[in-house]
Backbone as numpy.savetxt, mean C-alpha at the origin, in Angstrom:
# Nx Ny Nz CAx CAy CAz Cx Cy Cz
12.26 13.41 -17.51 11.33 12.66 -18.36 9.93 12.71 -17.76
8.96 12.95 -18.65 7.58 13.02 -18.20 6.91 11.67 -18.46
6.03 11.30 -17.55 5.32 10.03 -17.72 4.17 10.22 -18.70
4.20 9.49 -19.81 3.11 9.54 -20.80 2.69 8.10 -21.09
1.61 7.95 -21.85 1.16 6.61 -22.24 2.31 5.85 -22.91
3.01 6.56 -23.80 4.11 5.95 -24.55 5.22 5.46 -23.61
5.56 6.28 -22.64 6.61 5.91 -21.68 6.17 4.71 -20.84
4.93 4.74 -20.38 4.41 3.62 -19.57 4.50 2.31 -20.35
4.12 2.37 -21.64 4.13 1.15 -22.45 5.55 0.61 -22.67
6.54 1.49 -22.50 7.93 1.07 -22.74 8.58 0.41 -21.52
7.88 0.38 -20.38 8.48 -0.19 -19.17 8.79 -1.68 -19.36
9.99 -2.06 -18.96 10.42 -3.46 -19.00 11.08 -3.82 -17.68
11.05 -5.09 -17.36 11.73 -5.54 -16.14 13.23 -5.41 -16.34
13.87 -4.61 -15.48 15.32 -4.40 -15.58 16.07 -5.40 -14.70
15.42 -5.80 -13.60 16.09 -6.69 -12.67 15.07 -7.48 -11.85
15.36 -8.74 -11.63 14.51 -9.58 -10.77 15.36 -10.07 -9.60
14.80 -9.94 -8.40 15.51 -10.39 -7.20 14.79 -11.60 -6.63
15.57 -12.59 -6.26 14.97 -13.81 -5.69 15.47 -14.00 -4.27
15.19 -13.01 -3.44 15.69 -13.05 -2.06 14.74 -13.84 -1.14
13.49 -13.99 -1.58 12.46 -14.56 -0.71 12.05 -15.96 -1.11
11.63 -16.74 -0.11 11.16 -18.10 -0.38 9.64 -18.20 -0.34
8.98 -17.09 0.05 7.52 -17.08 0.09 7.07 -15.71 -0.43
5.75 -15.51 -0.55 5.27 -14.28 -1.20 5.64 -13.03 -0.40
5.92 -11.97 -1.16 6.16 -10.65 -0.57 4.78 -10.06 -0.28
4.52 -9.72 0.97 3.17 -9.28 1.34 3.01 -7.76 1.37
4.13 -7.03 1.35 4.02 -5.57 1.41 5.34 -4.95 0.99
5.28 -3.76 0.39 6.51 -3.00 0.14 6.23 -1.52 0.27
7.33 -0.76 0.48 7.18 0.66 0.74 8.48 1.37 0.35
8.36 2.37 -0.52 9.53 3.16 -0.90 9.82 4.19 0.19
11.10 4.50 0.37 11.44 5.63 1.25 10.99 6.91 0.55
10.78 7.98 1.32 10.27 9.24 0.76 11.22 9.81 -0.29
12.52 9.58 -0.13 13.49 10.10 -1.11 13.67 9.17 -2.31
12.95 8.03 -2.30 12.99 7.11 -3.43 14.26 6.28 -3.56
15.16 6.44 -2.59 16.46 5.76 -2.74 16.44 4.30 -2.32
15.54 3.94 -1.41 15.46 2.54 -1.00 14.02 2.05 -1.00
13.88 0.74 -1.04 12.57 0.09 -0.98 12.66 -0.99 0.09
11.67 -1.04 0.95 11.66 -2.07 1.99 10.50 -3.02 1.71
10.71 -4.30 1.94 9.63 -5.27 1.70 9.54 -6.24 2.86
8.32 -6.75 3.08 8.13 -7.80 4.09 7.54 -9.01 3.38
7.83 -10.19 3.91 7.42 -11.42 3.23 6.84 -12.44 4.21
6.03 -13.34 3.68 5.48 -14.43 4.48 6.56 -15.40 4.97
7.79 -15.26 4.45 8.87 -16.10 4.97 9.54 -15.47 6.21
8.89 -14.42 6.77 9.33 -13.74 8.00 10.58 -12.89 7.81
10.87 -12.50 6.57 12.05 -11.66 6.37 11.69 -10.28 5.86
12.57 -9.34 6.15 12.47 -7.96 5.68 13.67 -7.73 4.78
13.43 -7.31 3.54 14.55 -7.05 2.63 14.55 -5.57 2.25
15.72 -4.95 2.32 15.87 -3.55 1.92 16.67 -3.52 0.62
16.12 -2.82 -0.39 16.77 -2.73 -1.70 17.29 -1.32 -1.93
18.41 -1.24 -2.62 18.97 0.04 -3.05 18.41 0.31 -4.45
17.59 1.35 -4.59 16.92 1.60 -5.87 17.86 2.21 -6.90
18.88 2.93 -6.45 19.77 3.57 -7.41 20.73 2.56 -8.04
21.20 1.63 -7.24 22.12 0.63 -7.78 21.43 -0.65 -8.22
20.15 -0.79 -7.83 19.41 -2.00 -8.18 19.99 -3.24 -7.53
20.24 -3.12 -6.23 20.81 -4.26 -5.49 20.09 -4.45 -4.16
20.03 -5.69 -3.66 19.51 -5.89 -2.30 20.56 -5.36 -1.33
20.11 -4.57 -0.35 21.05 -3.94 0.57 21.28 -4.80 1.80
20.17 -5.21 2.42 20.30 -6.12 3.55 19.00 -6.85 3.83
19.11 -7.95 4.57 17.95 -8.75 4.94 17.92 -8.90 6.45
16.74 -8.65 7.03 16.54 -8.82 8.47 15.48 -9.89 8.65
15.56 -10.63 9.73 14.56 -11.67 9.97 13.71 -11.35 11.20
12.44 -11.70 11.09 11.52 -11.54 12.21 10.83 -12.89 12.42
11.62 -13.88 12.75 11.10 -15.25 12.87 10.08 -15.39 14.00
10.31 -14.64 15.07 9.44 -14.82 16.24 8.03 -14.29 16.01
7.94 -13.07 15.44 6.63 -12.42 15.32 6.06 -12.45 13.90
6.90 -12.81 12.92 6.45 -12.69 11.54 6.39 -11.21 11.16
6.12 -10.93 9.89 6.11 -9.52 9.47 5.16 -9.32 8.29
4.38 -8.25 8.37 3.44 -7.88 7.31 3.27 -6.36 7.36
2.77 -5.78 6.27 2.42 -4.35 6.22 3.56 -3.44 6.63
4.77 -3.73 6.16 5.92 -2.92 6.58 5.84 -1.51 6.00
6.15 -0.53 6.82 6.13 0.89 6.40 7.34 1.60 7.00
8.01 2.39 6.17 9.06 3.25 6.72 8.44 4.30 7.63
9.15 4.66 8.70 8.79 5.87 9.44 9.50 7.01 8.71
9.55 8.21 9.30 10.21 9.31 8.58 11.72 9.17 8.59
12.22 8.34 9.47 13.64 8.03 9.45 13.80 6.76 8.63
14.67 6.77 7.64 14.79 5.57 6.79 15.52 4.43 7.51
15.95 4.68 8.74 16.58 3.59 9.49 15.61 2.96 10.48
14.31 3.23 10.30 13.30 2.63 11.19 12.04 2.33 10.40
11.29 1.32 10.87 10.05 0.93 10.19 9.06 0.41 11.21
7.78 0.42 10.83 6.76 -0.23 11.66 6.19 -1.39 10.84
5.72 -2.42 11.54 5.10 -3.53 10.82 4.09 -4.23 11.74
3.18 -4.95 11.10 2.24 -5.77 11.87 2.83 -7.16 12.04
2.22 -7.94 12.92 2.75 -9.26 13.24 1.86 -10.34 12.65
2.45 -11.48 12.35 1.66 -12.60 11.84 1.66 -13.77 12.82
2.46 -13.63 13.89 2.54 -14.70 14.90 2.46 -14.09 16.29
2.27 -14.92 17.29 2.22 -14.57 18.71 0.98 -13.75 19.06
0.92 -12.49 18.53 -0.26 -11.65 18.80 -0.38 -10.63 17.67
-1.29 -9.66 17.83 -1.53 -8.70 16.76 -0.95 -7.32 17.07
0.11 -7.33 17.87 0.79 -6.09 18.23 1.54 -5.52 17.03
1.56 -4.18 16.93 2.35 -3.51 15.90 3.73 -3.24 16.49
4.75 -3.42 15.69 6.12 -3.30 16.20 6.90 -2.23 15.45
7.71 -1.51 16.21 8.50 -0.39 15.70 9.96 -0.83 15.76
10.57 -0.96 14.58 11.86 -1.64 14.46 12.95 -0.67 14.03
14.07 -0.73 14.72 15.26 -0.01 14.26 15.96 -0.92 13.25
16.04 -0.44 12.00 16.62 -1.27 10.93 18.14 -1.30 11.06
18.64 -0.26 11.70 20.09 -0.12 11.82 20.69 -1.27 12.65
20.02 -1.66 13.74 20.58 -2.75 14.56 19.59 -3.90 14.76
18.49 -3.88 13.98 17.48 -4.95 14.05 16.97 -5.18 15.48
16.69 -4.07 16.18 16.12 -4.16 17.53 14.80 -3.41 17.56
13.88 -3.92 18.38 12.60 -3.24 18.49 12.70 -2.04 19.42
12.17 -0.91 18.97 12.18 0.32 19.76 10.96 0.36 20.68
9.81 -0.07 20.13 8.57 0.03 20.90 7.54 -0.93 20.33
6.63 -1.36 21.20 5.48 -2.19 20.78 4.20 -1.38 20.95
3.24 -1.64 20.07 1.94 -0.97 20.14 0.84 -2.02 20.25
0.51 -2.43 21.48 -0.51 -3.47 21.66 -1.91 -2.88 21.66
-2.90 -3.71 21.42 -4.29 -3.23 21.48 -5.22 -4.00 20.55
-4.77 -4.24 19.33 -5.63 -4.98 18.40 -5.74 -6.44 18.85
-6.94 -6.99 18.71 -7.17 -8.37 19.15 -7.33 -9.35 17.98
-7.32 -8.79 16.74 -7.35 -9.65 15.55 -6.35 -9.09 14.54
-6.19 -9.80 13.45 -5.20 -9.44 12.43 -5.31 -7.99 11.99
-4.18 -7.30 11.95 -4.12 -5.93 11.45 -4.09 -5.99 9.92
-5.03 -5.29 9.27 -5.15 -5.38 7.81 -4.80 -4.07 7.11
-4.61 -3.01 7.88 -4.20 -1.75 7.26 -3.28 -1.01 8.23
-2.20 -0.46 7.68 -1.22 0.25 8.49 -0.66 1.36 7.63
-0.73 2.60 8.11 -0.18 3.69 7.30 0.40 4.79 8.17
1.52 5.29 7.72 2.26 6.33 8.41 1.78 7.69 7.90
1.68 8.65 8.80 1.36 10.02 8.37 2.49 10.54 7.47
2.13 11.29 6.42 3.20 11.84 5.56 3.97 12.99 6.20
3.47 13.50 7.33 4.09 14.71 7.89 4.69 14.57 9.28
4.23 13.58 10.07 4.76 13.50 11.43 4.80 12.06 11.93
4.91 11.89 13.25 5.09 10.55 13.83 3.78 9.82 14.11
2.68 10.33 13.56 1.39 9.67 13.74 1.26 8.51 12.75
0.60 7.44 13.18 0.24 6.41 12.20 -1.11 5.80 12.56
-1.71 5.17 11.56 -3.05 4.58 11.69 -2.95 3.07 11.51
-3.76 2.35 12.26 -3.87 0.91 12.03 -5.33 0.51 12.06
-5.67 -0.47 11.26 -7.04 -0.99 11.24 -6.98 -2.50 11.27
-7.95 -3.10 11.94 -7.87 -4.54 12.19 -9.21 -5.23 11.93
-9.14 -6.55 11.80 -10.36 -7.34 11.69 -11.16 -7.34 12.99
-10.58 -6.75 14.07 -11.38 -6.58 15.30 -12.34 -5.39 15.17
-12.41 -4.84 13.93 -13.34 -3.75 13.60 -13.04 -2.46 14.34
-11.76 -2.19 14.50 -11.37 -0.90 15.07 -10.29 -0.28 14.19
-10.25 1.05 14.23 -9.11 1.80 13.69 -8.47 2.50 14.88
-7.17 2.39 14.98 -6.45 3.04 16.07 -5.48 4.07 15.52
-5.36 5.15 16.25 -4.42 6.21 15.91 -3.31 6.19 16.94
-2.06 6.25 16.46 -0.90 6.11 17.34 0.10 7.24 17.11
0.98 7.39 18.08 2.15 8.25 17.93 3.37 7.37 18.21
4.36 7.43 17.34 5.54 6.57 17.49 6.20 6.69 18.86
6.01 7.86 19.51 6.73 8.12 20.76 6.05 7.50 21.98
4.84 6.94 21.79 4.13 6.37 22.94 3.47 5.05 22.58
3.55 4.08 23.46 2.92 2.79 23.16 1.42 2.83 23.44
0.94 3.96 23.98 -0.50 4.09 24.24 -1.22 4.58 22.98
-2.35 3.97 22.72 -3.18 4.36 21.58 -3.69 5.79 21.80
-3.60 6.64 20.78 -4.00 8.05 20.90 -5.48 8.26 20.54
-6.05 7.26 19.89 -7.45 7.40 19.49 -7.97 6.07 19.00
-9.26 5.83 19.22 -9.85 4.54 18.89 -11.22 4.74 18.26
-11.45 4.09 17.14 -12.76 4.15 16.49 -13.30 2.75 16.32
-14.55 2.57 16.71 -15.22 1.27 16.52 -16.03 1.32 15.24
-15.88 0.31 14.42 -16.55 0.27 13.12 -17.51 -0.89 13.06
-18.24 -0.94 11.93 -19.20 -2.04 11.79 -18.65 -3.15 10.89
-17.44 -2.97 10.37 -16.90 -4.01 9.49 -15.42 -3.85 9.29
-14.88 -4.60 8.34 -13.45 -4.59 8.04 -13.03 -3.20 7.55
-11.95 -2.64 8.13 -11.53 -1.30 7.70 -10.38 -1.29 6.70
-10.37 -0.28 5.85 -9.16 0.11 5.13 -9.02 1.61 5.40
-7.79 2.10 5.46 -7.62 3.51 5.83 -6.37 4.10 5.20
-6.35 5.43 5.07 -5.17 6.11 4.52 -5.20 7.58 4.90
-4.01 8.16 5.02 -3.88 9.61 5.21 -3.90 10.30 3.86
-4.35 11.56 3.85 -4.22 12.38 2.65 -2.77 12.89 2.59
-2.31 13.41 1.42 -0.90 13.80 1.29 -0.45 14.88 2.26
-1.38 15.68 2.76 -1.01 16.74 3.73 -0.98 16.22 5.16
-1.52 15.03 5.38 -1.55 14.48 6.73 -2.56 15.17 7.64
-3.53 15.88 7.05 -4.52 16.60 7.86 -5.79 15.80 8.06
-6.10 14.96 7.07 -7.31 14.14 7.19 -6.96 12.69 6.89
-7.83 11.80 7.29 -7.67 10.42 6.85 -9.01 9.89 6.40
-8.93 8.91 5.52 -10.14 8.28 4.98 -10.20 6.86 5.51
-11.39 6.44 5.88 -11.61 5.05 6.29 -12.66 4.45 5.38
-12.35 3.30 4.83 -13.33 2.58 4.02 -13.90 1.48 4.88
-15.24 1.43 4.95 -15.87 0.51 5.89 -16.90 -0.37 5.17
-16.82 -1.67 5.47 -17.80 -2.63 4.93 -17.86 -2.69 3.42
-16.82 -2.22 2.75 -16.76 -2.22 1.28 -17.91 -1.44 0.66
-18.42 -0.44 1.40 -19.43 0.43 0.76 -19.41 1.88 1.20
-18.79 2.20 2.34 -18.73 3.61 2.78 -17.29 4.09 2.86
-17.06 5.32 2.42 -15.79 6.00 2.67 -16.10 7.18 3.58
-15.44 7.22 4.73 -15.67 8.31 5.68 -14.39 9.11 5.82
-14.52 10.43 5.80 -13.37 11.32 5.93 -13.36 11.96 7.32
-12.21 11.91 7.96 -12.06 12.44 9.32 -10.97 13.50 9.36
-11.23 14.55 10.14 -10.20 15.53 10.43 -9.37 14.98 11.57
-8.06 14.98 11.39 -7.18 14.36 12.38 -7.27 15.03 13.74
-7.55 16.35 13.73 -7.56 17.09 15.01 -8.85 16.87 15.79
-9.88 16.39 15.10 -11.15 16.24 15.82 -11.90 15.00 15.34
-11.16 13.91 15.12 -11.81 12.74 14.53 -12.79 12.09 15.51
-12.62 12.37 16.81 -13.54 11.78 17.80 -14.95 12.36 17.65
-15.08 13.46 16.92 -16.42 14.04 16.67 -17.12 13.32 15.53
-16.43 12.37 14.91 -17.04 11.64 13.80 -16.60 12.20 12.46
-17.00 11.55 11.36 -16.55 11.98 10.03 -17.19 13.30 9.61
-16.44 14.10 8.84 -17.03 15.34 8.31 -17.64 15.09 6.93
-17.37 13.93 6.36 -17.99 13.57 5.08 -18.11 12.05 5.01
-19.23 11.59 4.46 -19.43 10.15 4.25 -19.92 9.93 2.83
-19.26 9.07 2.10 -19.67 8.74 0.74 -20.13 7.29 0.71
-21.30 7.08 0.13 -21.77 5.70 -0.02 -21.54 5.29 -1.46
-20.84 4.19 -1.63 -20.59 3.68 -2.98 -21.46 2.46 -3.22
-21.70 2.17 -4.48 -22.45 0.96 -4.79 -21.65 -0.23 -4.27
-22.29 -1.06 -3.49 -21.54 -2.15 -2.88 -21.14 -3.19 -3.91
-19.87 -3.62 -3.81 -19.40 -4.71 -4.66 -19.94 -6.01 -4.08
-20.82 -6.63 -4.79 -21.33 -7.91 -4.29 -20.26 -9.00 -4.39
-19.42 -8.84 -5.42 -18.47 -9.92 -5.70 -17.19 -9.86 -4.87
-16.87 -8.68 -4.35 -15.55 -8.57 -3.72 -15.55 -7.60 -2.54
-14.46 -7.63 -1.79 -14.28 -6.73 -0.64 -13.17 -5.73 -0.94
-13.29 -4.57 -0.30 -12.21 -3.60 -0.42 -11.02 -4.09 0.41
-9.83 -3.97 -0.15 -8.64 -4.44 0.57 -7.60 -3.33 0.74
-7.79 -2.20 0.08 -6.82 -1.12 0.23 -7.41 0.20 -0.20
-6.84 1.29 0.33 -7.34 2.62 0.03 -6.14 3.56 -0.01
-6.07 4.41 -1.04 -4.95 5.36 -1.14 -5.43 6.67 -1.72
-4.90 7.77 -1.20 -5.11 9.07 -1.83 -4.12 9.22 -2.98
-4.55 9.95 -4.02 -3.60 10.28 -5.08 -2.58 11.28 -4.53
-1.36 11.31 -5.08 -0.36 12.26 -4.60 -0.82 13.72 -4.64
-1.73 14.06 -5.58 -2.24 15.45 -5.61 -3.43 15.65 -4.67
-3.84 14.58 -3.98 -4.90 14.69 -2.97 -6.32 14.77 -3.51
-6.47 14.68 -4.84 -7.80 14.92 -5.43 -8.64 13.65 -5.59
-7.98 12.49 -5.54 -8.70 11.23 -5.81 -8.38 10.20 -4.73
-9.28 9.23 -4.61 -9.04 8.10 -3.71 -9.17 6.83 -4.53
-8.19 5.96 -4.37 -8.15 4.70 -5.10 -8.53 3.58 -4.14
-9.45 2.73 -4.56 -9.88 1.62 -3.71 -9.56 0.31 -4.43
-8.67 -0.47 -3.81 -8.36 -1.77 -4.41 -9.18 -2.86 -3.72
-9.36 -3.97 -4.42 -10.27 -5.01 -3.95 -9.62 -6.39 -4.06
-10.36 -7.40 -3.61 -9.89 -8.77 -3.84 -10.66 -9.38 -5.01
-11.18 -8.51 -5.87 -11.89 -8.95 -7.08 -11.18 -8.47 -8.32
-11.96 -8.20 -9.38 -11.35 -7.83 -10.67 -11.51 -6.36 -10.98
-11.90 -5.56 -9.99 -12.12 -4.13 -10.23 -11.30 -3.28 -9.26
-10.89 -2.11 -9.76 -10.25 -1.09 -8.93 -11.08 0.17 -9.10
-11.45 0.82 -7.98 -12.33 1.98 -8.05 -11.56 3.27 -7.81
-11.95 4.30 -8.57 -11.36 5.63 -8.39 -12.49 6.60 -8.11
-12.41 7.29 -6.97 -13.47 8.25 -6.63 -12.87 9.64 -6.37
-13.71 10.62 -6.48 -13.33 12.00 -6.19 -13.17 12.16 -4.67
-12.04 12.71 -4.24 -11.75 12.79 -2.80 -12.60 13.85 -2.08
-13.20 14.75 -2.84 -13.99 15.82 -2.21 -15.48 15.52 -2.20
-15.96 14.96 -3.31 -17.41 14.72 -3.44 -17.79 13.25 -3.31
-16.82 12.37 -3.48 -17.12 10.94 -3.39 -17.70 10.35 -4.66
-17.78 11.19 -5.71 -18.35 10.69 -6.97 -17.43 9.66 -7.60
-18.01 8.65 -8.22 -17.21 7.64 -8.90 -16.60 8.26 -10.15
-15.28 8.17 -10.30 -14.60 8.73 -11.48 -14.34 7.65 -12.51
-13.78 6.53 -12.06 -13.49 5.42 -12.97 -13.62 4.10 -12.22
-13.95 3.06 -12.96 -13.80 1.71 -12.43 -12.91 0.98 -13.42
-11.73 0.60 -12.96 -10.78 -0.09 -13.83 -11.04 -1.58 -13.74
-11.38 -2.16 -14.87 -11.76 -3.57 -14.89 -10.75 -4.39 -15.67
-10.90 -5.69 -15.55 -10.18 -6.56 -16.47 -8.93 -7.22 -15.92
-8.57 -6.90 -14.67 -7.42 -7.63 -14.13 -7.86 -9.06 -13.84
-6.94 -9.97 -14.00 -7.23 -11.36 -13.68 -7.07 -11.55 -12.18
-8.12 -11.98 -11.54 -8.02 -12.27 -10.10 -9.02 -13.37 -9.79
-8.64 -14.58 -10.15 -9.57 -15.70 -9.99 -9.39 -16.39 -8.64
-8.54 -15.82 -7.78 -8.28 -16.47 -6.49 -8.79 -15.66 -5.31
-9.43 -14.50 -5.60 -9.93 -13.66 -4.51 -8.83 -13.08 -3.64
-7.69 -12.75 -4.26 -6.55 -12.21 -3.50 -6.63 -10.69 -3.43
-6.03 -10.13 -2.39 -5.95 -8.67 -2.26 -4.88 -8.18 -3.22
-5.31 -7.39 -4.21 -4.38 -6.87 -5.21 -4.10 -5.41 -4.93
-2.84 -5.07 -4.76 -2.51 -3.66 -4.53 -2.60 -2.87 -5.82
-3.18 -1.68 -5.73 -3.16 -0.73 -6.84 -2.51 0.54 -6.33
-1.75 1.22 -7.20 -1.00 2.40 -6.79 -1.00 3.45 -7.88
-0.85 4.71 -7.45 -0.73 5.83 -8.39 0.71 6.03 -8.84
0.85 6.64 -10.02 2.15 7.20 -10.38 2.28 8.52 -9.61
3.51 9.04 -9.42 3.70 10.26 -8.61 2.95 11.48 -9.14
2.65 11.50 -10.46 1.93 12.64 -11.03 0.41 12.44 -10.99
-0.05 11.35 -10.36 -1.48 11.02 -10.22 -2.17 10.70 -11.54
-1.41 10.57 -12.63 -2.04 10.37 -13.94 -2.31 8.92 -14.29
-1.60 8.01 -13.62 -1.75 6.60 -13.95 -1.97 5.77 -12.70
-2.66 4.65 -12.90 -2.84 3.68 -11.81 -2.29 2.34 -12.29
-1.52 1.69 -11.42 -0.95 0.38 -11.71 -1.56 -0.64 -10.76
-1.83 -1.82 -11.25 -2.36 -2.87 -10.38 -1.72 -4.20 -10.72
-1.56 -5.02 -9.71 -1.09 -6.38 -9.92 -2.23 -7.27 -10.37
-1.92 -8.55 -10.60 -2.90 -9.48 -11.13 -2.44 -10.91 -10.82
-3.39 -11.83 -10.78 -2.98 -13.22 -10.50 -2.28 -13.86 -11.70
-2.35 -13.22 -12.88 -1.67 -13.80 -14.05 -0.20 -13.39 -14.14
0.30 -12.71 -13.08 1.71 -12.35 -13.06 2.05 -11.10 -13.85
1.01 -10.39 -14.32 1.26 -9.18 -15.12 0.85 -7.93 -14.33
1.29 -6.78 -14.84 0.95 -5.49 -14.21 0.08 -4.71 -15.20
-1.07 -4.25 -14.72 -2.02 -3.51 -15.55 -1.90 -2.02 -15.25
-2.06 -1.20 -16.28 -1.97 0.24 -16.07 -3.11 0.96 -16.80
-3.70 1.96 -16.10 -4.78 2.75 -16.68 -4.48 4.25 -16.54
-5.12 5.02 -17.40 -5.05 6.47 -17.32 -6.17 6.95 -16.40
-5.84 7.74 -15.37 -6.87 8.13 -14.38 -7.90 9.08 -14.98
-7.49 9.87 -15.99 -8.42 10.84 -16.55 -9.40 10.21 -17.52
-8.89 9.37 -18.43 -9.75 8.78 -19.46 -10.33 7.44 -19.03
-9.69 6.79 -18.06 -10.13 5.45 -17.66 -9.64 4.37 -18.60
-8.94 4.76 -19.66 -8.48 3.79 -20.66 -7.34 2.95 -20.12
-7.34 1.68 -20.51 -6.21 0.84 -20.14 -5.05 1.18 -21.07
-3.93 1.56 -20.47 -2.78 2.03 -21.23 -1.88 0.86 -21.61
-1.70 -0.06 -20.69 -0.76 -1.16 -20.95 -1.04 -2.35 -20.05
-0.67 -3.53 -20.54 -0.54 -4.71 -19.69 0.92 -5.10 -19.80
1.65 -4.94 -18.71 3.09 -5.16 -18.73 3.40 -6.59 -18.33
4.13 -7.27 -19.18 4.46 -8.66 -18.92 5.71 -8.76 -18.06
5.54 -9.37 -16.91 6.67 -9.54 -16.00 7.11 -10.98 -16.03
8.17 -11.26 -15.30 8.59 -12.65 -15.19 8.14 -13.20 -13.84
6.93 -12.81 -13.45 6.42 -13.28 -12.16 5.75 -14.64 -12.34
6.19 -15.60 -11.55 5.59 -16.92 -11.63 4.30 -17.00 -10.86
4.12 -16.09 -9.88 2.92 -16.11 -9.05 2.12 -14.83 -9.19
1.10 -14.70 -8.36 0.25 -13.50 -8.39 1.05 -12.28 -7.94
0.84 -11.17 -8.63 1.50 -9.91 -8.26 0.58 -9.16 -7.30
0.86 -9.26 -6.00 -0.02 -8.62 -5.02 0.51 -7.28 -4.55
1.74 -6.95 -4.93 2.32 -5.65 -4.55 2.84 -4.96 -5.80
2.43 -3.72 -5.99 2.99 -2.91 -7.08 2.97 -1.44 -6.67
4.13 -0.79 -6.80 4.23 0.63 -6.44 5.20 1.33 -7.37
4.94 2.63 -7.54 5.83 3.46 -8.36 6.73 4.25 -7.42
8.01 4.35 -7.80 8.95 5.11 -6.97 8.53 6.58 -6.92
8.50 7.22 -5.72 8.03 8.61 -5.62 8.96 9.63 -6.28
10.24 9.28 -6.50 11.21 10.25 -7.01 11.87 9.84 -8.32
11.95 8.55 -8.59 12.65 8.09 -9.79 11.69 7.40 -10.74
12.08 7.36 -12.01 11.24 6.75 -13.02 11.41 5.22 -12.96
10.86 4.63 -11.92 10.92 3.17 -11.81 9.69 2.63 -11.10
9.38 1.40 -11.43 8.22 0.72 -10.88 8.73 -0.56 -10.21
8.08 -0.97 -9.13 8.44 -2.23 -8.49 7.20 -3.10 -8.39
7.35 -4.38 -8.65 6.22 -5.32 -8.51 6.76 -6.59 -7.87
5.89 -7.30 -7.17 6.38 -8.47 -6.43 5.38 -9.60 -6.37
5.88 -10.82 -6.52 5.17 -12.05 -6.14 6.00 -12.61 -4.99
6.71 -13.72 -5.17 7.72 -14.07 -4.17 9.06 -13.51 -4.62
9.12 -13.06 -5.89 10.29 -12.34 -6.40 9.96 -10.87 -6.50
10.99 -10.04 -6.43 10.83 -8.59 -6.59 11.35 -8.20 -7.97
10.56 -7.43 -8.71 11.01 -6.95 -10.02 11.09 -5.43 -10.03
12.17 -4.91 -10.57 12.33 -3.47 -10.78 12.15 -3.20 -12.28
11.32 -2.22 -12.61 11.01 -1.88 -14.00 11.57 -0.51 -14.34
12.07 -0.37 -15.58 12.54 0.92 -16.07 12.01 1.13 -17.49
11.83 2.40 -17.90 11.38 2.63 -19.28 12.52 2.33 -20.26
12.16 1.73 -21.41 13.15 1.40 -22.45 12.71 2.10 -23.74
12.98 3.38 -23.82 12.41 4.14 -24.93 13.18 4.01 -26.23
14.31 3.36 -26.20 15.09 3.24 -27.43 14.63 2.07 -28.30
13.59 1.37 -27.82 13.16 0.19 -28.60 12.43 0.61 -29.87
C-alpha cells in the first residue's frame, strides 16, 4: 500500500495502551519496525510489539529517571538521558535491565540524543550549550563542541553528516570525519520570536530537514541549500510545549502532535494540511512517529495510541 492523502485521512486509532501514569516523553521504533520503545516521566520504559499490538515488557528506572530513549543497533539495548541524580547518558541492556556503560560529561539537562543510523556513534546535546559525540564502546567523549545556545541535533540518513540547530536561528552542517574543523555549511533562518526550536530531523530521503518548536509552527528546509520549503502552521500549542514532528518513511508527509490531543498531517511538497486526526488523547500529544517499515503511526500523551488505515470506510 502506498501512502497517499486519502490513505492518511483514513487513519484511525486501532489500539490505546494505558501502561503509564505520567506523560510519555520519548519514543523510538526499532529499525525493522517490529517494536517500539518509550520512556515516560513516571520513570518507566515500555516496549511494545508492533505486529501484535501488545505491550511486551516494562522496565523501571526509578533511580535515574528516563528521557530521550533511543534504540541502539541491537534491539536488546538502548541509550537514554537521565532526569535524576545527574545528567549522565546511560546505555541499558533491555534483555536483563542492567546498565552496560555510563557516558558522563554534560552538566545540565540533555535535550537531544540521537543514534547514528550506520554505526555505534551517537550525539547528545545539552542545556550546558555543548554537543558531544560518543561511541557506545567507550565512556570517553569522542568529540566536543561548544555552542552559543540551546542545541538540537540529528544525523543524516547515511550517518555521514550531522546537523546542529543553534539558538533557534542557525542550522550548521558538520562532516562527521572532520567536525572539529567547524561546519561546512551554515544556514540562517528567520528567528522565531515566539518560540524555540525543540527538535530537528532529516527526511528519510536526506533532502529535507524538519524543525519542530514549542510554538505553533513546524519548519521544513532544504537540507542542501537551507532554503525554507514550508512552514506548517495551525497546530494548537497554547502551553509552550515541545511538540514532536516526524516524517512518513517516504518523506511525503509530516505528522505533528498538538496540545488539543489531535495529530496534524501535512504534505511536504504542497505544504497543504492533509488531515487532523482525532485521537482519544486526554492530554497533549508530544510524541508522534511513523513506523519505518509498517503502515502504522504511533502517538502518545500519557497513553500510547497505535493508528492504522481504515480504507473500507
